[in-house]
PDB file of C-alpha atoms in Angstrom:
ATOM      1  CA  UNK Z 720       0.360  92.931 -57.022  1.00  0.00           C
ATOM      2  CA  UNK Z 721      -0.338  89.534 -55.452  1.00  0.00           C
ATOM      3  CA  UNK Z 722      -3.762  88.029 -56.387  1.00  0.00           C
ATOM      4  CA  UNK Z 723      -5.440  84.484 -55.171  1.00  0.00           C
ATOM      5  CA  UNK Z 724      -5.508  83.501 -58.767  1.00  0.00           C
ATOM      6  CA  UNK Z 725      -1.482  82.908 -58.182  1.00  0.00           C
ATOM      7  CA  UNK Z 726      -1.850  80.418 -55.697  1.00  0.00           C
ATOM      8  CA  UNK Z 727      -3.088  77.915 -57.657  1.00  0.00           C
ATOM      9  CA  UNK Z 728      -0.640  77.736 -59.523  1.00  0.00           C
ATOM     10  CA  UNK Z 729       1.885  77.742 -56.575  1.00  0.00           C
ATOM     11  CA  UNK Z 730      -0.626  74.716 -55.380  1.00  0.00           C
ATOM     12  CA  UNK Z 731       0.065  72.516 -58.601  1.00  0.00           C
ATOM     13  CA  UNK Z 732       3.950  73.377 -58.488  1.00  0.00           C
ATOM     14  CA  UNK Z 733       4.094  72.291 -55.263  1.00  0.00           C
ATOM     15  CA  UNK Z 734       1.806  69.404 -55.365  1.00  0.00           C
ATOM     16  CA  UNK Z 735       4.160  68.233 -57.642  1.00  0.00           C
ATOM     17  CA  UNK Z 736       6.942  68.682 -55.979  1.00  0.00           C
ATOM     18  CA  UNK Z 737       4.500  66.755 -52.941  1.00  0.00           C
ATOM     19  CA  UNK Z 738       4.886  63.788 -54.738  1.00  0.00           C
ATOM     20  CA  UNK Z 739       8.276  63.431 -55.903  1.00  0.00           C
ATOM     21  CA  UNK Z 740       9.355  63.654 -52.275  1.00  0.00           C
ATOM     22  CA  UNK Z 741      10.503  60.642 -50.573  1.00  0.00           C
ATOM     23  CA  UNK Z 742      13.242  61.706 -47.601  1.00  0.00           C
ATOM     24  CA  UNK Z 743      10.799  62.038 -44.552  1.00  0.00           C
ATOM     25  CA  UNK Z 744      13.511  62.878 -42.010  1.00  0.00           C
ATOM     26  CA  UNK Z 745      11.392  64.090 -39.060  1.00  0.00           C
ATOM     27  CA  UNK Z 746      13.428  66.803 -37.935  1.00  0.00           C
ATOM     28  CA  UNK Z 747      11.396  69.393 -35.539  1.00  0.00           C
ATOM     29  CA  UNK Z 748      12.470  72.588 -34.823  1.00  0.00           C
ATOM     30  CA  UNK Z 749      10.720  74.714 -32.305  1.00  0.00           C
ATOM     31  CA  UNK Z 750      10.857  78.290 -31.260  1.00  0.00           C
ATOM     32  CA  UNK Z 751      10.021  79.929 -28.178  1.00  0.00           C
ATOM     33  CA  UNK Z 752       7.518  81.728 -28.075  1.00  0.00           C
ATOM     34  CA  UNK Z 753       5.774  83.027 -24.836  1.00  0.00           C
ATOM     35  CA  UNK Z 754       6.121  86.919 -24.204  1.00  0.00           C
ATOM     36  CA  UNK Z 755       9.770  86.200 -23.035  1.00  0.00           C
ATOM     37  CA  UNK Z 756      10.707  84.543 -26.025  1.00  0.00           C
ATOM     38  CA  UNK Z 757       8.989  87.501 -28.511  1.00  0.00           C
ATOM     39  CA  UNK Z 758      10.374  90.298 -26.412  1.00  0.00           C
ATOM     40  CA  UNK Z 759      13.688  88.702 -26.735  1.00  0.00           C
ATOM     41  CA  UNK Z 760      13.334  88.585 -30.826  1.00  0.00           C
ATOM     42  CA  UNK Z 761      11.631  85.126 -31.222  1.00  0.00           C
ATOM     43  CA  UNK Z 762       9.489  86.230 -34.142  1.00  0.00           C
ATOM     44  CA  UNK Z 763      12.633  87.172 -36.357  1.00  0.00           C
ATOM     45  CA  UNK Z 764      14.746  84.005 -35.060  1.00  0.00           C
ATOM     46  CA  UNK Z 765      11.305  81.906 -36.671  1.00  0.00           C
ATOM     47  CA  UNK Z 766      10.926  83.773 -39.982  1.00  0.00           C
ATOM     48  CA  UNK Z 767      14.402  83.318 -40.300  1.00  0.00           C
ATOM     49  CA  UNK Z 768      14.412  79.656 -39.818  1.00  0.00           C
ATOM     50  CA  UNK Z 769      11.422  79.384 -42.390  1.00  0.00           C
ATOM     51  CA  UNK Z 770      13.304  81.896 -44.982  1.00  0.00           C
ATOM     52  CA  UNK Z 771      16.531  79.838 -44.475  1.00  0.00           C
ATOM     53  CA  UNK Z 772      14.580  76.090 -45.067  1.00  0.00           C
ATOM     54  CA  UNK Z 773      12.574  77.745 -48.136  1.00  0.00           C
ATOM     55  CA  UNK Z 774      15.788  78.546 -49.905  1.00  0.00           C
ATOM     56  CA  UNK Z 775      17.458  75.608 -49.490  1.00  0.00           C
ATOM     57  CA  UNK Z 776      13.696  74.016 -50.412  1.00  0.00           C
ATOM     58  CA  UNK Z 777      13.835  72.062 -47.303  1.00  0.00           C
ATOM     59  CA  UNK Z 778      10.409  70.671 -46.838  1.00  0.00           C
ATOM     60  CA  UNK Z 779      10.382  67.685 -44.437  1.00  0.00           C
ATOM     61  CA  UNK Z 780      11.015  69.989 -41.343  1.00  0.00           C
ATOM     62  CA  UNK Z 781       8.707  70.727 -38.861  1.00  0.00           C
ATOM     63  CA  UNK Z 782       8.685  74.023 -37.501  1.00  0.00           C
ATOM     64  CA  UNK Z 783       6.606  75.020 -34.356  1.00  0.00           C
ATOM     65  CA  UNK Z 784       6.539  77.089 -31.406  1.00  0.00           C
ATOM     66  CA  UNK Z 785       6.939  75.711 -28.092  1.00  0.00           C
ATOM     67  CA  UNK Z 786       6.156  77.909 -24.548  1.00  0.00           C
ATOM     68  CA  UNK Z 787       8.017  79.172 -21.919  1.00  0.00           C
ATOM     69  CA  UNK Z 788      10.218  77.106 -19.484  1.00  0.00           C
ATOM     70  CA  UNK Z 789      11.347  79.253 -17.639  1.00  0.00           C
ATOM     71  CA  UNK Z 790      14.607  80.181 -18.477  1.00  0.00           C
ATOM     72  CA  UNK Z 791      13.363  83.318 -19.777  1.00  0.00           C
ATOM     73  CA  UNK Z 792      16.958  85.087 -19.718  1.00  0.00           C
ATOM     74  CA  UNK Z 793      18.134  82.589 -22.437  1.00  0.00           C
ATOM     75  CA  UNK Z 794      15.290  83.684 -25.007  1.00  0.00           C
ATOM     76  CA  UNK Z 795      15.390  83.409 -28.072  1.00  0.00           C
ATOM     77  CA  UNK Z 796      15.730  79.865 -27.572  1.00  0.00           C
ATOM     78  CA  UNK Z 797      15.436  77.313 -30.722  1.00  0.00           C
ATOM     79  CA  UNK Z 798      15.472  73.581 -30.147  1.00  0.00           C
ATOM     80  CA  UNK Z 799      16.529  71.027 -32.195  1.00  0.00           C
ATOM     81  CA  UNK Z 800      14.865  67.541 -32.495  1.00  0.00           C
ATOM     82  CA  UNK Z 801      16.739  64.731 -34.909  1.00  0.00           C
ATOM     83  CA  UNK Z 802      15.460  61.535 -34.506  1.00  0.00           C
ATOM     84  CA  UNK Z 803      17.380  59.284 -32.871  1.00  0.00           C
ATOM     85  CA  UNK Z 804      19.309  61.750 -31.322  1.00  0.00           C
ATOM     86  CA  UNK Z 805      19.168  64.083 -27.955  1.00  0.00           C
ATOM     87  CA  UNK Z 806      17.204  67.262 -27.950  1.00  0.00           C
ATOM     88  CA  UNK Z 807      19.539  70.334 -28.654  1.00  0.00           C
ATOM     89  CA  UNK Z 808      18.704  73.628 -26.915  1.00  0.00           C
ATOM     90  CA  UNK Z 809      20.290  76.783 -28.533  1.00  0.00           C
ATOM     91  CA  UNK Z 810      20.413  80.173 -26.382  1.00  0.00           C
ATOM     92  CA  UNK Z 811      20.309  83.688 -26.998  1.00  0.00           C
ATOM     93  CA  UNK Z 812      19.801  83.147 -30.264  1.00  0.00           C
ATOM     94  CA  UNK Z 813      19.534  86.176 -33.705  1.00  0.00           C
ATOM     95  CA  UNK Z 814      18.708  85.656 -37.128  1.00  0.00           C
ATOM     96  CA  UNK Z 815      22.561  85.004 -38.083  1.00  0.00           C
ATOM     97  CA  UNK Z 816      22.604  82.419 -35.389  1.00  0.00           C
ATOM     98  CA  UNK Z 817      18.853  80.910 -36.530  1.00  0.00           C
ATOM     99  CA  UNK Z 818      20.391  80.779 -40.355  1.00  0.00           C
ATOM    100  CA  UNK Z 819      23.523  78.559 -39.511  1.00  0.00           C
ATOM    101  CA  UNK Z 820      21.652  76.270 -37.064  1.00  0.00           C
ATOM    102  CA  UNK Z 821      19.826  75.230 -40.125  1.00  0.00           C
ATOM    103  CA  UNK Z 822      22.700  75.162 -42.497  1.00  0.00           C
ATOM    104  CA  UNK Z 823      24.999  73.262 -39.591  1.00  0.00           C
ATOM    105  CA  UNK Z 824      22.890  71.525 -37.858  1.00  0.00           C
ATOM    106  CA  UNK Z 825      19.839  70.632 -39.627  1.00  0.00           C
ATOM    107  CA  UNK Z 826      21.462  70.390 -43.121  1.00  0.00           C
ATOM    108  CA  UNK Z 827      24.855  68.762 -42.281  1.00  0.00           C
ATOM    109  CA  UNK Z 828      23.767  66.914 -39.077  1.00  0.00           C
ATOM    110  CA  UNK Z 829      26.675  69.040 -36.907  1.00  0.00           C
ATOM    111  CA  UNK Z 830      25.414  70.794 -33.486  1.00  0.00           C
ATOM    112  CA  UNK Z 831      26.879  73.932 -32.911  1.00  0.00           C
ATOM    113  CA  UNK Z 832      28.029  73.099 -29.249  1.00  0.00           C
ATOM    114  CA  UNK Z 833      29.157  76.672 -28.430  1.00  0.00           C
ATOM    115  CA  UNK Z 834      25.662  78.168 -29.009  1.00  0.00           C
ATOM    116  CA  UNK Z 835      23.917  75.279 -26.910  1.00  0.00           C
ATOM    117  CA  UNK Z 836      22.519  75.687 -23.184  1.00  0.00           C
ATOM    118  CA  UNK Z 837      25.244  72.766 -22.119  1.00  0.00           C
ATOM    119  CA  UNK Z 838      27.525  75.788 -22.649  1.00  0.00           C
ATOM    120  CA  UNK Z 839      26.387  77.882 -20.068  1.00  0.00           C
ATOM    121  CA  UNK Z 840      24.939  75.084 -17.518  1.00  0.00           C
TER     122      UNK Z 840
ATOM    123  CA  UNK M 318       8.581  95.419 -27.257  1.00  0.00           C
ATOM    124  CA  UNK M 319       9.018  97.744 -29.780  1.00  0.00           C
ATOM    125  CA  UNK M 320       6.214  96.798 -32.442  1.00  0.00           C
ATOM    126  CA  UNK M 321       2.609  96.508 -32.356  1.00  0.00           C
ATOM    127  CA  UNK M 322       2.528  93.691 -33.874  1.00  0.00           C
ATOM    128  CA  UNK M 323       4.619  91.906 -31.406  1.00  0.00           C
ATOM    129  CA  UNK M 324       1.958  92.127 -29.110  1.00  0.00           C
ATOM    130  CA  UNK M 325      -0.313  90.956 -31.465  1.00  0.00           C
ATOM    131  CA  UNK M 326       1.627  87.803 -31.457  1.00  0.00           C
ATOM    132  CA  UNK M 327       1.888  87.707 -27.861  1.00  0.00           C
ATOM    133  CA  UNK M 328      -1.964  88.003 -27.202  1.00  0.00           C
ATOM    134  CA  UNK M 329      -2.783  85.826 -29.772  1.00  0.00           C
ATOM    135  CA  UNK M 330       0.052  83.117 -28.507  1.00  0.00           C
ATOM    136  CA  UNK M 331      -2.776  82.623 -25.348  1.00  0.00           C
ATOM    137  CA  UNK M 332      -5.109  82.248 -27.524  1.00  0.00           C
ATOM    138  CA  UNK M 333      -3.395  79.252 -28.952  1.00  0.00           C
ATOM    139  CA  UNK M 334      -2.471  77.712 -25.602  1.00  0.00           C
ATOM    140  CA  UNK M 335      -6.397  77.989 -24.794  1.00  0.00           C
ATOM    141  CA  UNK M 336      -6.544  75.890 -27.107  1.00  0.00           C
ATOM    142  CA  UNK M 337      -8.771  78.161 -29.893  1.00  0.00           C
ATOM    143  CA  UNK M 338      -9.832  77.184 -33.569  1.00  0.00           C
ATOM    144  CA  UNK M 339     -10.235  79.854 -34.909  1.00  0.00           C
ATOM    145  CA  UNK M 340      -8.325  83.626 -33.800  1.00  0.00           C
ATOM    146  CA  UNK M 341      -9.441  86.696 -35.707  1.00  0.00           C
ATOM    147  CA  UNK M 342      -7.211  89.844 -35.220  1.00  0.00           C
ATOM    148  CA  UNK M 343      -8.555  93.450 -36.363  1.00  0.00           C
ATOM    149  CA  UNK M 344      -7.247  96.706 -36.560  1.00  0.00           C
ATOM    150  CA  UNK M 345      -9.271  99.706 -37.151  1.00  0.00           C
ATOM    151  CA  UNK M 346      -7.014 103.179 -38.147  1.00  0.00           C
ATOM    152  CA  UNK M 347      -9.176 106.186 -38.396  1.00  0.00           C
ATOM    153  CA  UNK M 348      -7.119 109.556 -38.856  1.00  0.00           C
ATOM    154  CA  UNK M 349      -9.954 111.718 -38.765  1.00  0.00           C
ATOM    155  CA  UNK M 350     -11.147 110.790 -35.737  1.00  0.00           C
ATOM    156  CA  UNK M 351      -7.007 110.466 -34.405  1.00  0.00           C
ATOM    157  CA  UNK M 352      -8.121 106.567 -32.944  1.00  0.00           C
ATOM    158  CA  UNK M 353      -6.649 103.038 -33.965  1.00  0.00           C
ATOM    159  CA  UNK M 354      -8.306  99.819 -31.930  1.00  0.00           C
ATOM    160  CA  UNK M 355      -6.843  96.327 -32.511  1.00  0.00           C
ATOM    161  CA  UNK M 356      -8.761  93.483 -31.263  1.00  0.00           C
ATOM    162  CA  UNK M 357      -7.775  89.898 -31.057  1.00  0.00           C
ATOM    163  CA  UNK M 358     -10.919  87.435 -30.501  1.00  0.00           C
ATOM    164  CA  UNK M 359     -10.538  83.511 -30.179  1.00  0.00           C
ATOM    165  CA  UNK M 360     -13.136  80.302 -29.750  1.00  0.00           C
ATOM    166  CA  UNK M 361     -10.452  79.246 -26.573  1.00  0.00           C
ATOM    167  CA  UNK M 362     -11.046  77.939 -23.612  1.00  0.00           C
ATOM    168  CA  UNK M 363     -11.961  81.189 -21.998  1.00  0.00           C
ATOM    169  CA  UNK M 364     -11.715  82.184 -18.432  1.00  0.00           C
ATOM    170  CA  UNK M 365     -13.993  82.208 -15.279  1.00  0.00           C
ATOM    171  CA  UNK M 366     -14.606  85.591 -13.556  1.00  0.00           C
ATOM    172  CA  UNK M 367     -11.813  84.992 -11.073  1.00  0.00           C
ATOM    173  CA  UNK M 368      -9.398  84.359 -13.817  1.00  0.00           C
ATOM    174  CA  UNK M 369     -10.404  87.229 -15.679  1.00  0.00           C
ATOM    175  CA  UNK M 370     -10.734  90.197 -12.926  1.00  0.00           C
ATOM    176  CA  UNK M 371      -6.795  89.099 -12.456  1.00  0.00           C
ATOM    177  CA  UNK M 372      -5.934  89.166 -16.294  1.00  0.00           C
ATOM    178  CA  UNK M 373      -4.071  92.375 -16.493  1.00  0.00           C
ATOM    179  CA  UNK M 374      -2.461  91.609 -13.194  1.00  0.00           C
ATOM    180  CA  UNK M 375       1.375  90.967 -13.831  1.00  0.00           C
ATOM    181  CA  UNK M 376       1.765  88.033 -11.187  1.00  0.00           C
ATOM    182  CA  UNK M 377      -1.358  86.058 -12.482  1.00  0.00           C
ATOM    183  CA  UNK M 378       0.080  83.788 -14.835  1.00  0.00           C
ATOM    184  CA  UNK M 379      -1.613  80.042 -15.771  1.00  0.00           C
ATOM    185  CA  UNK M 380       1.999  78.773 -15.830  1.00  0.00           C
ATOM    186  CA  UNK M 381       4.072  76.907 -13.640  1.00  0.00           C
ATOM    187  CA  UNK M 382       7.615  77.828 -14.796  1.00  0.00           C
ATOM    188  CA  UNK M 383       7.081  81.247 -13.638  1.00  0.00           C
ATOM    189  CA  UNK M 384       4.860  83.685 -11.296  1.00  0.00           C
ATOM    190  CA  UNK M 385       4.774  86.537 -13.402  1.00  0.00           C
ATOM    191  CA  UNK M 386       2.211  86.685 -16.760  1.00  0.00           C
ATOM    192  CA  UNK M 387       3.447  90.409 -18.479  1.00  0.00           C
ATOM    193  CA  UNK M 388       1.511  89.827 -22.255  1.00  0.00           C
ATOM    194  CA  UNK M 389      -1.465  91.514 -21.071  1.00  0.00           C
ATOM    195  CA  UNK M 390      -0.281  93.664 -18.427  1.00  0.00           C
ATOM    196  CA  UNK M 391       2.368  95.192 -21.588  1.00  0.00           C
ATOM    197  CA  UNK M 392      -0.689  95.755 -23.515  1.00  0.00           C
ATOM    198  CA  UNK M 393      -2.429  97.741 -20.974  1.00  0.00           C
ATOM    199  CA  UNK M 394       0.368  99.989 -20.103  1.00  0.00           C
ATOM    200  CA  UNK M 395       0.986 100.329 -23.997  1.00  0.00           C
ATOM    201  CA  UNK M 396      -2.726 101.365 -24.067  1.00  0.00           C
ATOM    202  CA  UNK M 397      -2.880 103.700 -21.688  1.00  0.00           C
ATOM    203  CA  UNK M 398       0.539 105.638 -22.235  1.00  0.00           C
ATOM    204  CA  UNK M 399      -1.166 106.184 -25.795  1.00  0.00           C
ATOM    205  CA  UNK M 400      -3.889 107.752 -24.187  1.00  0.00           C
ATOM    206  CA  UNK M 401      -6.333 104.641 -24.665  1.00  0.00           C
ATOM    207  CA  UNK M 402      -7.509 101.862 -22.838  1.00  0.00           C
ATOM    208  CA  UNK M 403      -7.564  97.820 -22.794  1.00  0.00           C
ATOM    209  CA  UNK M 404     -10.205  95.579 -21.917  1.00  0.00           C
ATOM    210  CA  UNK M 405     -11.096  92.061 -21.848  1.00  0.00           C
ATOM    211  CA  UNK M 406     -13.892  89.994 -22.166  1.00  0.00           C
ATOM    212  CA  UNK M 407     -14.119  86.336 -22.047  1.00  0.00           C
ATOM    213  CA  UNK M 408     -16.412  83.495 -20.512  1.00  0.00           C
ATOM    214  CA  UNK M 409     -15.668  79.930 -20.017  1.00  0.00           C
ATOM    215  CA  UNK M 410     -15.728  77.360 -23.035  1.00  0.00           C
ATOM    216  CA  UNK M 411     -16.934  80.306 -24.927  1.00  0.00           C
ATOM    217  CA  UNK M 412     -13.731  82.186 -25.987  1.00  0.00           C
ATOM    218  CA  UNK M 413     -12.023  85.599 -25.221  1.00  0.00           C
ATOM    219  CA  UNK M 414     -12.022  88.890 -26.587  1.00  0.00           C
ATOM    220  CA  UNK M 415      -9.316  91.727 -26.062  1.00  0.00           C
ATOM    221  CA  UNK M 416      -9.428  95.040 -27.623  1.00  0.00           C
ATOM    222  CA  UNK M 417      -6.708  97.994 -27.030  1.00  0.00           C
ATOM    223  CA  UNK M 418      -7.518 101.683 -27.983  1.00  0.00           C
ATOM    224  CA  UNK M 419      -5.372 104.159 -29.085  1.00  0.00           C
ATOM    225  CA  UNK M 420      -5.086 107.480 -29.929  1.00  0.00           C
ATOM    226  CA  UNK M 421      -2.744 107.864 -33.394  1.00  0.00           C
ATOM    227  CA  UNK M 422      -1.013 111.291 -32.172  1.00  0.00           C
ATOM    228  CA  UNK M 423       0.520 109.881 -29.085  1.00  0.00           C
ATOM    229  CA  UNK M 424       4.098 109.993 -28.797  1.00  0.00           C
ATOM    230  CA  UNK M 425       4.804 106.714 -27.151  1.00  0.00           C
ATOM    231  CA  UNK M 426       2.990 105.229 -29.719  1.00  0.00           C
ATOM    232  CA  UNK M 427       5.130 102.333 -31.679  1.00  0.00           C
ATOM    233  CA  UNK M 428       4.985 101.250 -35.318  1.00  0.00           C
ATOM    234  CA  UNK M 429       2.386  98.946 -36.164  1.00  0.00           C
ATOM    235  CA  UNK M 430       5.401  96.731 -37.543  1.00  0.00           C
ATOM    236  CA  UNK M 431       5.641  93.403 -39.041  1.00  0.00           C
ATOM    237  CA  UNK M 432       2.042  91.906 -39.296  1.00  0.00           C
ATOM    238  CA  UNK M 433       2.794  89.769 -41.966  1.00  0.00           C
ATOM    239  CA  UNK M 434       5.250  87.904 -39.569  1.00  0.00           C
ATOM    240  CA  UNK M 435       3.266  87.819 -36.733  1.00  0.00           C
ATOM    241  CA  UNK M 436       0.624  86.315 -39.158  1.00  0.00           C
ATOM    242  CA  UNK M 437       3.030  83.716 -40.465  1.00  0.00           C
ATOM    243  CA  UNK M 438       4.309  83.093 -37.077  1.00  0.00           C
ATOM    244  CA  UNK M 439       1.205  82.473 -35.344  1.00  0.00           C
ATOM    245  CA  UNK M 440       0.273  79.948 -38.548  1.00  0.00           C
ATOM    246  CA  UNK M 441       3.431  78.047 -38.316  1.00  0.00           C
ATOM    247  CA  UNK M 442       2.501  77.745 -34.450  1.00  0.00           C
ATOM    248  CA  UNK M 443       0.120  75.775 -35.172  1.00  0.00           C
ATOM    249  CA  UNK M 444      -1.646  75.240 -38.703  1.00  0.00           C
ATOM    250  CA  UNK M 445      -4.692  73.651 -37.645  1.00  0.00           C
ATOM    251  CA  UNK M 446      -5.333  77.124 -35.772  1.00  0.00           C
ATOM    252  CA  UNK M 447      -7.810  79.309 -38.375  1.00  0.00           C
ATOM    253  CA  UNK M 448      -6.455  82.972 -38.082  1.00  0.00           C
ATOM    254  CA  UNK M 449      -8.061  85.783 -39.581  1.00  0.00           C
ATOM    255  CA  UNK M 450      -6.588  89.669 -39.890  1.00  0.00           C
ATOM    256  CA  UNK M 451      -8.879  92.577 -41.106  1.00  0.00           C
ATOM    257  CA  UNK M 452      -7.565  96.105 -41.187  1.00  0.00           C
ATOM    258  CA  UNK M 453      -9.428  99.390 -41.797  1.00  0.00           C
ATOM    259  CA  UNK M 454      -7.917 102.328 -42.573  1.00  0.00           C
ATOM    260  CA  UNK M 455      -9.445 105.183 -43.063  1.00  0.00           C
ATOM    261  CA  UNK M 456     -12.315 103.357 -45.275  1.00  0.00           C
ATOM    262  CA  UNK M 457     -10.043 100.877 -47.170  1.00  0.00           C
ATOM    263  CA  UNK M 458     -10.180  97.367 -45.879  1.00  0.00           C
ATOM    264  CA  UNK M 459      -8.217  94.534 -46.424  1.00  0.00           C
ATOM    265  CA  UNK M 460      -9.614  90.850 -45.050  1.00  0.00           C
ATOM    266  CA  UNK M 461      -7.838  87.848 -45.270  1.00  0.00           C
ATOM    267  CA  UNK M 462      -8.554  84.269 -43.907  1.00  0.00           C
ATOM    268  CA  UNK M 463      -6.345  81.239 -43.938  1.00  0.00           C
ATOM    269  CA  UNK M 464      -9.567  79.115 -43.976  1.00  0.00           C
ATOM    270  CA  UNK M 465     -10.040  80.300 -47.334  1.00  0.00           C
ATOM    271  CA  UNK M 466      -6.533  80.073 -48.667  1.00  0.00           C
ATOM    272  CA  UNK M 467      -6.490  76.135 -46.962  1.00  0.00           C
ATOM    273  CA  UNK M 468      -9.544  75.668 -49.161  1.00  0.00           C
ATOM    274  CA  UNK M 469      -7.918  76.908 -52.198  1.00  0.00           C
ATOM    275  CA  UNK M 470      -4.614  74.933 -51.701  1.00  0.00           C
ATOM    276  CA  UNK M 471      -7.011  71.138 -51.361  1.00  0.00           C
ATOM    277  CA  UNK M 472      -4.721  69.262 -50.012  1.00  0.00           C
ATOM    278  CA  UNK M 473      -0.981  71.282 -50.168  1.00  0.00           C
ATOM    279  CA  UNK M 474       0.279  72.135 -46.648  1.00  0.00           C
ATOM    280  CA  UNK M 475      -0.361  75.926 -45.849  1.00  0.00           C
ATOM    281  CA  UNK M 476       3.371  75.330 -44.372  1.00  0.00           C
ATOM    282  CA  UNK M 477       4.675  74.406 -47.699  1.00  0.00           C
ATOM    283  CA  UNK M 478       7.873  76.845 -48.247  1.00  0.00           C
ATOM    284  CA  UNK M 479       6.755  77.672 -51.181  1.00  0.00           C
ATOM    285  CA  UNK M 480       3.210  78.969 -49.683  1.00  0.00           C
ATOM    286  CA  UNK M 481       4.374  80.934 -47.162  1.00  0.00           C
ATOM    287  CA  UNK M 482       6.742  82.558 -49.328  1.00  0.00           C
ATOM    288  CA  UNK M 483       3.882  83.923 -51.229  1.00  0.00           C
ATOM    289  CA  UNK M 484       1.606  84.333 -48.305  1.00  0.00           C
ATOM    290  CA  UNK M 485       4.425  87.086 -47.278  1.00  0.00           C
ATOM    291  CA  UNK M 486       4.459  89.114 -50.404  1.00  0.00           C
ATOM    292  CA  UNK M 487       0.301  88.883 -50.879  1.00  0.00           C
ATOM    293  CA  UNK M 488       0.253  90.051 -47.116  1.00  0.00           C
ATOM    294  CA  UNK M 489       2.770  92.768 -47.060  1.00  0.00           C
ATOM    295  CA  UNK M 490       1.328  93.969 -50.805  1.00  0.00           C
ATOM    296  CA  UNK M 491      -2.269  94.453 -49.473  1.00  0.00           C
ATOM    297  CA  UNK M 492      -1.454  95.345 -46.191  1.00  0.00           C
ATOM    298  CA  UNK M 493       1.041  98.387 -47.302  1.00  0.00           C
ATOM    299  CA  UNK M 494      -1.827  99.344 -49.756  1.00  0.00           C
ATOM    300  CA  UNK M 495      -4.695  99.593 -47.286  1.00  0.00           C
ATOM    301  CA  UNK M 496      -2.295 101.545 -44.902  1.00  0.00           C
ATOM    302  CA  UNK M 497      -0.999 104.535 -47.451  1.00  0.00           C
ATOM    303  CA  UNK M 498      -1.724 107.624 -46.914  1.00  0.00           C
TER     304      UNK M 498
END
């Protein structure tokens, strides 16, 4: 069983871990999340994205939720902020889908064009 | 939506765009008396009586990307096909309270679900937000506040990975333990 007591020691491993970092590469990824976007499977797409950055013990990302814009048939959507670089807007996107955009895109810097709003509009 | 806890989310999503501190979700299960409420109360920016008489109606909506608002109106009709009710309070600069009743036997009623996730989710949505998640069932309680666990990390992100990765398993741990039957 889980206790409180654990998470201090979590908070000195990762304290640690704090201070050794250096890369601050400002990514922001943001999720959908007005009823559309949770009907539509938001909340697994996010956990996903989170699960998928912890194991690759990516911890410069920002990860947030972001309202509706109407486009509600596309939910979930995920967008992708690099700096320096034009927002990307994924569609219709799953777990599967959330995983690679991180792995792809976030990781090695490639947009997955065929998964991207341009694709459809 | 096919868990309770989705709507959870959804509810407690408005409370973040009104712009709320602090959001404090309960849910009450009480086989004996065959009754479950879940309530979802925030320090927002409330709503003014015209506002509010119009909250459950699906084409009142705050937004301007679309006419239709269907969080609360889902809740409601959830609600009520359970053989319960949903009701709302909230004043201006004060905050908002809803609260949906249910009745445990009904057979439209869906899982609980995921609460851990909504919990993370609604955290990650913004972690200045204070959430807080109670649950009673059937006399065991479980209580949990990320004010407290943002005091205990002093100064480590409540975002870190490695955080939420345990905030999951403590969640799901006490959560499935309070809920056993």
């Amino acid at each position: 069983m889980k206790s409180i007591e654990e998470l201090e020691k979590i908070r000195k491993e990762t304290l640690e871990k704090v201070n050794l970092r250096k890369d601050r590469n400002g990514i922001r990824i943001t999720v959908g999340m007005a009823t559309c976007g949770i009907a539509a499977g938001a909340r697994p797409v996010m956990m996903a994205i989170l699960d998928e950055l912890g194991k690759r013990n990516i911890t410069d990302v920002v990860v947030a939720e972001t309202g509706c814009i109407g486009m509600c048939k596309y939910e979930p959507m995920v967008d992708v902020y690099v700096p320096g670089q034009e927002k990307v807007t994924y569609i219709k996107v799953d777990e599967n889908k959330a995983r690679q955009i991180v792995a792809e895109h976030v990781v090695n810097g490639h947009p997955i064009k065929e998964w991207t709003i341009s694709s459809v509009e | 939506m096919k868990e309770l806890s989705l709507y959870i989310l959804d509810i407690a999503q408005n409370s973040i765009k009104a712009g709320a501190k602090n959001i404090s979700i309960k849910l009450e299960i009480d086989h004996k008396k065959d009754f479950m409420k879940v309530s979802i109360e925030d320090d927002g920016c409330g709503m003014d009586d015209e506002l509010l008489k119009k909250a459950f109606d699906p084409f009142t909506t705050t937004r301007k990307e679309r006419k239709v608002g269907l969080g609360l109106p889902f809740f409601k009709e959830l609600a009520l096909q359970c053989g319960g009710d949903a009701k709302i309070r909230s004043q201006k600069g004060v905050g908002t309270y809803v609260e949906g009743t249910f009745k445990l036997s009904s057979i439209d009623l869906i899982p609980i679900g995921d609460i851990p996730s909504t919990i993370i989710s609604l955290i990650v949505s913004n972690s200045d937000v204070d959430v807080s998640f109670e649950i009673m069932s059937d006399g065991r309680k479980f209580s949990f506040n990320t004010l407290d666990i943002k005091k205990l990390l002093n100064g480590v992100k409540i975002t870190e990975p490695s955080v939420l990765r345990w905030l999951i398993e403590y969640l799901e741990e006490n959560i499935n333990c309070v809920m056993e039957v």
